[in-house]
Structures are given as C-alpha cells and as structure tokens.
C-alpha cells in the first residue's frame, strides 16, 4: 500500500453520487432537471463516467466553419446577426467555388477534419443547391468530412446533397419548445423536425443542438436536451452554443449565463446523449482556458476551430493549439 493510500482511509470517502437520479432510455425533462441540480462535482463525475465509457477522454474533433452566403436572411431568429431585419452582418452573395476550396484546403492544413459550410437562408433555392453540391463534392475530394447548414430543406434536396458526398447536415432545434416562440416567429420547431427527418431519410448524419444563454430557464435547457436525446436515433453531433450577443439583434443585451451553468449544460448533454459527439460551439472566444477545460471534463469532445465562426469571432488556432498542449488533448 502506498503512503498516500494509507493516509486516505476508504471509509471517509463517500460513494460517488448518493443522489437518487436514474437515467432511463427515454429522457423526461424532470430527470434531466434533477441532473442539473446535482452538486457540481457529482454531475461532472457522472458525465466523465459516461464519457469514458463511450469515447476517448483525451481527444477532441475539430470542424472549421465557413459562411458561404452571409446576411440578408428572411428569418427573424432573435440571436442572429444575419437576419435582414437585424441588418448588422455585411451581406455577401454565395461564394465562388474556388474560394471555398482555398478555405477548405487551409483548414485541412491547420488540422480540421471536417469543413462546415453555412448559408443565411430560410432554405436553399434549387439553383443555389446545385452550386452547394459542387462545393460539397470539391471539399470531399480534399479528403475532408463535409457538413452544410442551409436552413430548411424541401423534398428531394437532402438526396442531392447526399449524392454529392455530404456527411453531416447541421440544423439546430435551438431552444426548448416552450421558449422557442420568444426567439423565432418565422418558422416553427416542427418545421425544423421536418428537415431533420428528410436529412435522416437521405442517409446523412445529423448535427443538431441549440443555444443557451438567451434568457431561458434551467428547465428549458433540460427540455432542449430531452428533445435531442429522445430523437430516434439521437443526433451524431450535438453543438451546444453559448449565445454570442450580436449588436443589433433583439438578444444583444441578454444577461450572461453563469459559466458553471454552461458547464452543467454540457455535462447533462453528455449524460443524456452518451454516444453523440458534444460540441463546445459558439461562445468560446469569451471563455477562459479554465472554463473550456471544465467543458472538456464535462464531456465536450468537439469544437469549431479557426478564428471565425460564421460572422462572429472564435479563438485563434494558435490559442487552441496551446490549450490542447497544456491539457494533453489530441485531435480525433
Ligand atoms: N440559416 C441556417 C439555419 O438557421 O439553420 C444556418 C445558419 S444558422 C447561423 C446556424 C445556427 O447557428 C443557428 O441555428 C444557431 O443555433 C447558431 N447561432 C447563430 N447565431 C448565433 C449566436 N449569435 N450565438 C450562438 N449561436 C448562434
Ligand atoms: C452551430 O450550432 N453553431 C455554428 C454552426 N452550427 C453553423 C454557428 C455559430 C454561429 C455564431 C454566430 C455567428 O458566427 O454569426
Ligand atoms: Fe437566417 Fe439561420 Fe440566422 Fe435564422 S439562424 S436568421 S434562419 S441565418
């Protein structure tokens, strides 16, 4: 027996979590709220247990984002700088194929394994979709995984994307059903489920998550995670965005979320979605290295990598490299 073990009698160590929280296959909001309410250390321990059962605890997957069509969107999402009515993001037409290839090549050289292209549309028109399918094929040919987020899809569009070589489609539920109407009025969550079903049926992997820090309650955060966890099958990738308050948007003055509550949200997502990749998404630029480390401890195993998200900033690649080195994290 080592000296340390001898001086730490087992009898004084309390069992890991005495809290009576059980996780059933179908997640009720109340049981996820109960997880949120656990003592912080118990919640993080549980999340680590689940994380280690299903994933390598020290690897993080990296996706790089590119806005291929910026601003001028017809929708009214309260958080978004790209809504025409919020008018802040500088408008840009659909990028040229060459520009996309240049950006994807650079992202690959920097270590990103997936390239995610976002367009500020309610949904793509047929002629736009054709150009996006060319982009998808070109990025795929570079040897990267491909992801797009183009808004709502009509019948047949997901199949065209699949044929072009699309691996993932990102379409977020964004927030709990009870809060959704306070953030977005131009399309419903049911519309979003329709698109997600089309993506699934076409055999494309689903990237679906939401945003926290918009003034929603803890119960709403739990309800969002319950919705995601009860999707059949659950999304392969779950981005948890912290609101980046964008000037000119209705949510620009939303009160900031307690950082520990954000970590709790990641931990509950990890427990409820054990096999999914949980992505620590928007909001990292405002986070300390220590807070990000807690998010990785809570089960986040994927990030957006590169100095820009769509219109908002993201940590410089060098800062991420340094953080990964300090934490002994490797790239998936
Ligand atoms: N127009 C498409 C759509 O709405 O699905 C794709 C682009 S949209 C910008 C993708 C997602 O980014 C949104 O669903 C939202 O979850 C997230 N997002 C947008 N603005 C954000 C912000 N200011 N802070 C955090 N997340 C944001
Ligand atoms: C997701 O969930 N987050 C990304 C990606 N999917 C497309 C977008 C974050 C956007 C942050 C605000 C901006 O850059 O305008
Ligand atoms: Fe448009 Fe997407 Fe922004 Fe909503 S989140 S305003 S749909 S770009």
Short mmCIF file of C-alpha atoms and ligand atoms in Angstrom, two decimals:
data_model
loop_
_atom_site.label_atom_id
_atom_site.label_comp_id
_atom_site.label_asym_id
_atom_site.label_seq_id
_atom_site.Cartn_x
_atom_site.Cartn_y
_atom_site.Cartn_z
CA UNK A 1 0.00 0.00 0.00
CA UNK A 2 1.35 3.44 -0.84
CA UNK A 3 1.74 6.13 1.78
CA UNK A 4 -0.97 8.16 0.07
CA UNK A 5 -3.45 5.31 0.13
CA UNK A 6 -2.59 4.54 3.74
CA UNK A 7 -3.28 8.12 4.75
CA UNK A 8 -6.63 8.16 2.90
CA UNK A 9 -8.88 5.70 4.71
CA UNK A 10 -11.55 4.38 2.33
CA UNK A 11 -14.23 4.72 4.98
CA UNK A 12 -14.07 8.52 4.80
CA UNK A 13 -14.60 8.58 1.05
CA UNK A 14 -18.27 8.94 0.31
CA UNK A 15 -19.77 6.91 -2.51
CA UNK A 16 -19.62 8.69 -5.78
CA UNK A 17 -23.09 10.00 -6.08
CA UNK A 18 -25.65 9.30 -3.50
CA UNK A 19 -28.17 11.40 -5.39
CA UNK A 20 -31.21 9.40 -6.47
CA UNK A 21 -31.08 10.22 -10.16
CA UNK A 22 -31.61 7.47 -12.63
CA UNK A 23 -31.31 7.69 -16.38
CA UNK A 24 -33.87 5.78 -18.35
CA UNK A 25 -33.72 5.29 -22.11
CA UNK A 26 -36.46 7.83 -22.64
CA UNK A 27 -35.45 11.11 -21.04
CA UNK A 28 -38.04 13.08 -19.15
CA UNK A 29 -37.43 16.76 -18.55
CA UNK A 30 -37.77 16.27 -14.77
CA UNK A 31 -34.96 13.73 -14.60
CA UNK A 32 -32.67 16.00 -16.58
CA UNK A 33 -33.55 18.91 -14.29
CA UNK A 34 -32.58 16.62 -11.39
CA UNK A 35 -29.22 16.06 -13.05
CA UNK A 36 -28.74 19.83 -13.38
CA UNK A 37 -29.43 20.15 -9.66
CA UNK A 38 -26.77 17.68 -8.55
CA UNK A 39 -23.77 19.03 -6.68
CA UNK A 40 -21.33 20.21 -9.37
CA UNK A 41 -18.70 17.58 -8.56
CA UNK A 42 -21.20 14.72 -8.66
CA UNK A 43 -22.57 15.92 -12.00
CA UNK A 44 -19.11 16.19 -13.52
CA UNK A 45 -18.10 12.79 -12.18
CA UNK A 46 -21.16 11.18 -13.75
CA UNK A 47 -20.53 12.93 -17.03
CA UNK A 48 -16.89 11.74 -17.03
CA UNK A 49 -18.02 8.19 -16.31
CA UNK A 50 -20.39 8.22 -19.28
CA UNK A 51 -17.84 9.99 -21.45
CA UNK A 52 -15.10 7.43 -20.76
CA UNK A 53 -17.45 4.52 -21.38
CA UNK A 54 -18.15 5.73 -24.93
CA UNK A 55 -15.28 7.97 -26.03
CA UNK A 56 -11.57 8.53 -25.73
CA UNK A 57 -11.45 11.11 -22.93
CA UNK A 58 -8.45 12.97 -24.35
CA UNK A 59 -9.32 13.53 -27.99
CA UNK A 60 -11.26 16.39 -29.49
CA UNK A 61 -12.62 16.54 -33.04
CA UNK A 62 -12.23 19.82 -34.94
CA UNK A 63 -14.51 21.30 -37.59
CA UNK A 64 -13.85 24.56 -39.42
CA UNK A 65 -16.73 26.79 -40.42
CA UNK A 66 -17.10 28.98 -43.48
CA UNK A 67 -20.00 31.28 -44.23
CA UNK A 68 -20.64 30.65 -47.92
CA UNK A 69 -23.54 33.13 -48.06
CA UNK A 70 -23.74 35.84 -45.45
CA UNK A 71 -26.58 38.08 -44.23
CA UNK A 72 -29.87 39.18 -45.75
CA UNK A 73 -31.83 36.24 -44.33
CA UNK A 74 -35.63 36.43 -44.39
CA UNK A 75 -35.97 34.80 -40.95
CA UNK A 76 -36.20 36.55 -37.58
CA UNK A 77 -34.10 34.38 -35.24
CA UNK A 78 -33.55 36.70 -32.27
CA UNK A 79 -29.90 35.78 -31.77
CA UNK A 80 -28.77 36.06 -35.38
CA UNK A 81 -26.79 38.89 -36.95
CA UNK A 82 -27.65 37.56 -40.41
CA UNK A 83 -31.37 38.24 -40.30
CA UNK A 84 -32.09 41.05 -42.81
CA UNK A 85 -34.24 42.78 -40.23
CA UNK A 86 -31.33 42.94 -37.75
CA UNK A 87 -29.20 44.29 -40.59
CA UNK A 88 -25.77 44.10 -38.95
CA UNK A 89 -23.88 41.37 -40.85
CA UNK A 90 -22.28 42.57 -44.06
CA UNK A 91 -24.11 40.90 -46.93
CA UNK A 92 -22.26 38.65 -49.31
CA UNK A 93 -23.54 36.56 -52.21
CA UNK A 94 -22.84 32.85 -52.49
CA UNK A 95 -19.06 32.43 -52.60
CA UNK A 96 -17.26 31.16 -55.70
CA UNK A 97 -16.25 27.50 -55.70
CA UNK A 98 -12.54 28.41 -55.84
CA UNK A 99 -12.80 30.50 -52.68
CA UNK A 100 -14.43 27.61 -50.84
CA UNK A 101 -11.71 25.20 -51.98
CA UNK A 102 -8.99 27.64 -50.87
CA UNK A 103 -10.57 27.94 -47.41
CA UNK A 104 -11.09 24.20 -47.02
CA UNK A 105 -7.52 23.45 -48.08
CA UNK A 106 -6.22 25.90 -45.48
CA UNK A 107 -8.49 24.41 -42.79
CA UNK A 108 -7.22 20.92 -43.56
CA UNK A 109 -3.61 22.10 -43.40
CA UNK A 110 -4.34 23.56 -39.94
CA UNK A 111 -5.71 20.24 -38.70
CA UNK A 112 -9.50 20.37 -39.17
CA UNK A 113 -11.06 17.03 -40.12
CA UNK A 114 -14.45 18.44 -41.14
CA UNK A 115 -15.42 21.51 -43.14
CA UNK A 116 -18.81 23.04 -42.41
CA UNK A 117 -20.38 25.50 -44.83
CA UNK A 118 -23.19 27.77 -43.61
CA UNK A 119 -25.65 29.84 -45.60
CA UNK A 120 -28.02 32.51 -44.29
CA UNK A 121 -31.12 31.19 -45.98
CA UNK A 122 -34.57 30.15 -44.84
CA UNK A 123 -33.77 27.30 -47.20
CA UNK A 124 -31.86 26.83 -50.47
CA UNK A 125 -33.36 27.56 -53.91
CA UNK A 126 -32.74 24.84 -56.50
CA UNK A 127 -30.08 26.79 -58.40
CA UNK A 128 -28.25 27.61 -55.15
CA UNK A 129 -28.40 23.99 -54.04
CA UNK A 130 -26.73 22.95 -57.28
CA UNK A 131 -23.78 25.23 -56.54
CA UNK A 132 -23.57 23.97 -52.96
CA UNK A 133 -23.46 20.35 -54.17
CA UNK A 134 -20.41 21.30 -56.27
CA UNK A 135 -18.79 22.73 -53.15
CA UNK A 136 -19.57 19.60 -51.16
CA UNK A 137 -18.02 17.34 -53.82
CA UNK A 138 -14.92 19.53 -54.06
CA UNK A 139 -14.36 19.57 -50.27
CA UNK A 140 -14.96 15.83 -50.08
CA UNK A 141 -12.33 15.36 -52.80
CA UNK A 142 -9.81 17.06 -50.50
CA UNK A 143 -10.27 14.16 -48.09
CA UNK A 144 -12.30 16.08 -45.50
CA UNK A 145 -15.65 15.26 -43.93
CA UNK A 146 -18.34 17.61 -45.19
CA UNK A 147 -21.11 19.45 -43.37
CA UNK A 148 -23.56 22.12 -44.50
CA UNK A 149 -26.19 24.21 -42.75
CA UNK A 150 -28.54 25.78 -45.27
CA UNK A 151 -31.82 26.14 -43.37
CA UNK A 152 -34.97 24.17 -44.18
CA UNK A 153 -34.84 21.56 -46.95
CA UNK A 154 -37.62 20.71 -49.40
CA UNK A 155 -38.36 17.23 -50.65
CA UNK A 156 -35.54 15.78 -52.74
CA UNK A 157 -32.89 18.32 -51.67
CA UNK A 158 -31.30 16.13 -48.98
CA UNK A 159 -30.87 13.33 -51.53
CA UNK A 160 -28.97 15.68 -53.88
CA UNK A 161 -26.65 16.66 -51.04
CA UNK A 162 -26.10 13.03 -50.11
CA UNK A 163 -25.23 12.20 -53.71
CA UNK A 164 -22.67 14.99 -53.75
CA UNK A 165 -20.91 13.37 -50.79
CA UNK A 166 -22.39 15.20 -47.79
CA UNK A 167 -21.59 13.57 -44.44
CA UNK A 168 -23.43 15.86 -41.95
CA UNK A 169 -26.29 18.35 -42.06
CA UNK A 170 -26.45 20.90 -39.24
CA UNK A 171 -29.91 22.08 -38.26
CA UNK A 172 -30.48 23.06 -34.64
CA UNK A 173 -33.61 22.82 -32.50
CA UNK A 174 -32.14 25.95 -30.90
CA UNK A 175 -34.19 26.02 -27.70
CA UNK A 176 -36.97 24.29 -25.78
CA UNK A 177 -40.45 24.26 -27.33
CA UNK A 178 -41.81 26.47 -24.53
CA UNK A 179 -39.24 29.22 -25.22
CA UNK A 180 -38.94 28.86 -28.99
CA UNK A 181 -41.76 31.32 -29.81
CA UNK A 182 -40.00 34.08 -27.88
CA UNK A 183 -36.92 33.74 -30.10
CA UNK A 184 -38.17 32.86 -33.60
CA UNK A 185 -41.55 33.53 -35.25
CA UNK A 186 -40.89 32.93 -38.98
CA UNK A 187 -40.59 29.16 -38.74
CA UNK A 188 -41.56 26.63 -36.11
CA UNK A 189 -39.71 23.86 -34.38
CA UNK A 190 -41.99 21.43 -36.21
CA UNK A 191 -40.56 22.80 -39.49
CA UNK A 192 -37.11 22.02 -38.14
CA UNK A 193 -38.12 18.44 -37.31
CA UNK A 194 -39.39 18.03 -40.90
CA UNK A 195 -35.98 18.99 -42.28
CA UNK A 196 -34.21 16.72 -39.80
CA UNK A 197 -36.40 13.82 -40.92
CA UNK A 198 -35.51 14.50 -44.57
CA UNK A 199 -31.82 14.54 -43.69
CA UNK A 200 -32.12 11.23 -41.85
CA UNK A 201 -34.09 9.58 -44.62
CA UNK A 202 -31.42 10.56 -47.13
CA UNK A 203 -28.80 8.77 -45.02
CA UNK A 204 -26.95 11.93 -43.94
CA UNK A 205 -25.64 12.19 -40.37
CA UNK A 206 -27.42 14.71 -38.18
CA UNK A 207 -25.74 17.59 -36.37
CA UNK A 208 -28.38 19.14 -34.14
CA UNK A 209 -28.16 21.14 -30.93
CA UNK A 210 -29.06 24.55 -29.62
CA UNK A 211 -28.15 27.79 -27.91
CA UNK A 212 -28.10 28.60 -24.23
CA UNK A 213 -27.81 31.98 -22.54
CA UNK A 214 -30.81 33.55 -24.28
CA UNK A 215 -32.67 34.15 -21.00
CA UNK A 216 -34.22 30.68 -20.93
CA UNK A 217 -34.79 28.85 -17.65
CA UNK A 218 -32.83 25.82 -16.46
CA UNK A 219 -35.92 23.76 -17.14
CA UNK A 220 -35.87 24.97 -20.75
CA UNK A 221 -32.24 23.92 -21.08
CA UNK A 222 -33.22 20.49 -19.75
CA UNK A 223 -36.20 20.35 -22.13
CA UNK A 224 -33.98 21.11 -25.13
CA UNK A 225 -31.60 18.30 -24.17
CA UNK A 226 -34.54 15.94 -23.61
CA UNK A 227 -35.83 16.69 -27.10
CA UNK A 228 -32.41 15.97 -28.60
CA UNK A 229 -31.94 12.79 -26.57
CA UNK A 230 -35.36 11.46 -27.49
CA UNK A 231 -34.79 11.80 -31.23
CA UNK A 232 -34.58 8.33 -32.79
CA UNK A 233 -31.76 7.90 -33.40
CA UNK A 234 -30.22 10.81 -31.49
CA UNK A 235 -28.04 13.23 -33.48
CA UNK A 236 -24.48 12.05 -34.11
CA UNK A 237 -23.26 15.54 -33.32
CA UNK A 238 -24.73 17.97 -30.78
CA UNK A 239 -23.49 21.56 -30.87
CA UNK A 240 -24.05 23.45 -27.64
CA UNK A 241 -23.74 27.13 -28.47
CA UNK A 242 -23.42 29.83 -25.86
CA UNK A 243 -25.16 32.93 -27.15
CA UNK A 244 -22.72 35.36 -28.74
CA UNK A 245 -24.62 38.61 -28.17
CA UNK A 246 -24.52 40.26 -31.60
CA UNK A 247 -25.06 44.03 -31.90
CA UNK A 248 -28.39 44.95 -33.46
CA UNK A 249 -30.12 41.69 -32.54
CA UNK A 250 -33.01 41.52 -30.04
CA UNK A 251 -30.78 39.44 -27.76
CA UNK A 252 -27.76 41.75 -27.79
CA UNK A 253 -28.32 42.61 -24.12
CA UNK A 254 -29.29 39.17 -22.84
CA UNK A 255 -27.85 38.70 -19.34
CA UNK A 256 -24.80 36.41 -19.45
CA UNK A 257 -25.23 32.83 -18.27
CA UNK A 258 -23.35 31.69 -15.14
CA UNK A 259 -20.31 29.84 -16.57
CA UNK A 260 -20.92 26.89 -14.22
CA UNK A 261 -24.45 26.60 -15.59
CA UNK A 262 -22.94 26.34 -19.06
CA UNK A 263 -20.63 23.54 -17.87
CA UNK A 264 -23.63 21.81 -16.29
CA UNK A 265 -25.46 22.02 -19.62
CA UNK A 266 -22.56 20.27 -21.36
CA UNK A 267 -22.47 17.61 -18.62
CA UNK A 268 -26.21 16.91 -18.85
CA UNK A 269 -25.97 16.71 -22.65
CA UNK A 270 -23.11 14.24 -22.32
CA UNK A 271 -25.09 12.02 -19.93
CA UNK A 272 -28.31 12.15 -21.94
CA UNK A 273 -26.55 11.67 -25.29
CA UNK A 274 -23.80 9.18 -24.38
CA UNK A 275 -22.70 8.21 -27.87
CA UNK A 276 -23.03 11.60 -29.58
CA UNK A 277 -20.19 13.99 -30.14
CA UNK A 278 -20.94 17.02 -27.95
CA UNK A 279 -19.53 20.17 -29.50
CA UNK A 280 -18.42 23.12 -27.42
CA UNK A 281 -19.58 25.56 -30.09
CA UNK A 282 -20.18 29.32 -30.30
CA UNK A 283 -19.04 31.44 -27.37
CA UNK A 284 -15.54 30.01 -26.83
CA UNK A 285 -13.86 33.32 -27.60
CA UNK A 286 -15.33 34.82 -24.45
CA UNK A 287 -14.37 31.78 -22.34
CA UNK A 288 -11.20 31.41 -20.29
CA UNK A 289 -8.94 28.41 -20.88
CA UNK A 290 -10.00 27.12 -17.46
CA UNK A 291 -13.69 27.26 -18.36
CA UNK A 292 -13.07 25.43 -21.64
CA UNK A 293 -11.08 22.78 -19.74
CA UNK A 294 -14.11 22.26 -17.47
CA UNK A 295 -16.28 21.85 -20.57
CA UNK A 296 -13.96 19.11 -21.86
CA UNK A 297 -14.07 17.49 -18.41
CA UNK A 298 -17.87 17.64 -18.60
CA UNK A 299 -17.78 15.65 -21.83
CA UNK A 300 -17.39 18.06 -24.73
CA UNK A 301 -15.30 16.34 -27.39
CA UNK A 302 -15.59 18.53 -30.43
CA UNK A 303 -15.03 22.22 -31.25
CA UNK A 304 -15.20 24.75 -34.05
CA UNK A 305 -11.64 25.51 -34.98
CA UNK A 306 -10.39 28.59 -36.79
CA UNK A 307 -10.56 32.29 -35.99
CA UNK A 308 -14.10 32.84 -37.28
CA UNK A 309 -17.46 31.16 -36.81
CA UNK A 310 -19.92 32.49 -39.41
CA UNK A 311 -19.88 36.21 -38.60
CA UNK A 312 -18.60 36.10 -35.01
CA UNK A 313 -15.08 35.51 -33.77
CA UNK A 314 -13.62 32.28 -32.43
CA UNK A 315 -10.28 31.71 -30.65
CA UNK A 316 -7.19 31.88 -32.87
CA UNK A 317 -5.91 28.44 -33.90
CA UNK A 318 -2.64 29.13 -32.02
CA UNK A 319 -4.51 29.71 -28.76
CA UNK A 320 -6.35 26.39 -29.24
CA UNK A 321 -3.09 24.57 -30.03
CA UNK A 322 -1.55 25.92 -26.83
CA UNK A 323 -4.60 24.93 -24.78
CA UNK A 324 -4.64 21.42 -26.26
CA UNK A 325 -0.94 21.04 -25.43
CA UNK A 326 -1.45 22.22 -21.83
CA UNK A 327 -4.34 19.77 -21.36
CA UNK A 328 -2.71 16.86 -23.19
CA UNK A 329 -5.62 16.74 -25.62
CA UNK A 330 -5.08 15.19 -29.02
CA UNK A 331 -7.02 15.54 -32.24
CA UNK A 332 -9.59 12.95 -33.20
N1 LIG B 1 -29.72 29.54 -41.71
C1 LIG B 1 -29.40 28.27 -41.25
C2 LIG B 1 -30.23 27.85 -40.05
O1 LIG B 1 -30.76 28.69 -39.35
O2 LIG B 1 -30.35 26.63 -39.82
C3 LIG B 1 -27.94 28.04 -40.96
C4 LIG B 1 -27.10 29.06 -40.24
S1 LIG B 1 -27.50 29.40 -38.54
C5 LIG B 1 -26.45 30.79 -38.28
C6 LIG B 1 -26.86 28.03 -37.61
C7 LIG B 1 -27.01 28.05 -36.11
O3 LIG B 1 -26.04 28.91 -35.52
C8 LIG B 1 -28.30 28.53 -35.52
O4 LIG B 1 -29.31 27.57 -35.57
C9 LIG B 1 -27.91 28.85 -34.09
O5 LIG B 1 -28.08 27.70 -33.27
C10 LIG B 1 -26.43 29.20 -34.20
N2 LIG B 1 -26.21 30.64 -33.95
C11 LIG B 1 -26.49 31.65 -34.79
N3 LIG B 1 -26.19 32.85 -34.25
C12 LIG B 1 -25.70 32.60 -33.02
C13 LIG B 1 -25.22 33.43 -31.97
N4 LIG B 1 -25.21 34.76 -32.05
N5 LIG B 1 -24.76 32.84 -30.84
C14 LIG B 1 -24.78 31.49 -30.74
N6 LIG B 1 -25.23 30.66 -31.71
C15 LIG B 1 -25.69 31.19 -32.83
C1 LIG B 2 -23.83 25.69 -34.79
O1 LIG B 2 -24.54 25.07 -33.99
N1 LIG B 2 -23.06 26.73 -34.48
C2 LIG B 2 -22.39 27.24 -35.63
C3 LIG B 2 -22.79 26.22 -36.73
N2 LIG B 2 -23.74 25.40 -36.07
C4 LIG B 2 -23.21 26.66 -38.04
C5 LIG B 2 -22.70 28.67 -35.93
C6 LIG B 2 -22.44 29.59 -34.78
C7 LIG B 2 -22.74 30.98 -35.22
C8 LIG B 2 -22.27 32.00 -34.24
C9 LIG B 2 -22.60 33.37 -34.63
C10 LIG B 2 -22.01 33.85 -35.92
O2 LIG B 2 -20.87 33.50 -36.28
O3 LIG B 2 -22.68 34.68 -36.57
FE1 LIG B 3 -31.48 33.04 -41.02
FE2 LIG B 3 -30.31 30.88 -39.93
FE3 LIG B 3 -29.84 33.36 -38.95
FE4 LIG B 3 -32.23 32.24 -38.58
S1 LIG B 3 -30.25 31.49 -37.78
S2 LIG B 3 -31.85 34.37 -39.25
S3 LIG B 3 -32.50 31.10 -40.48
S4 LIG B 3 -29.28 32.60 -40.95
#
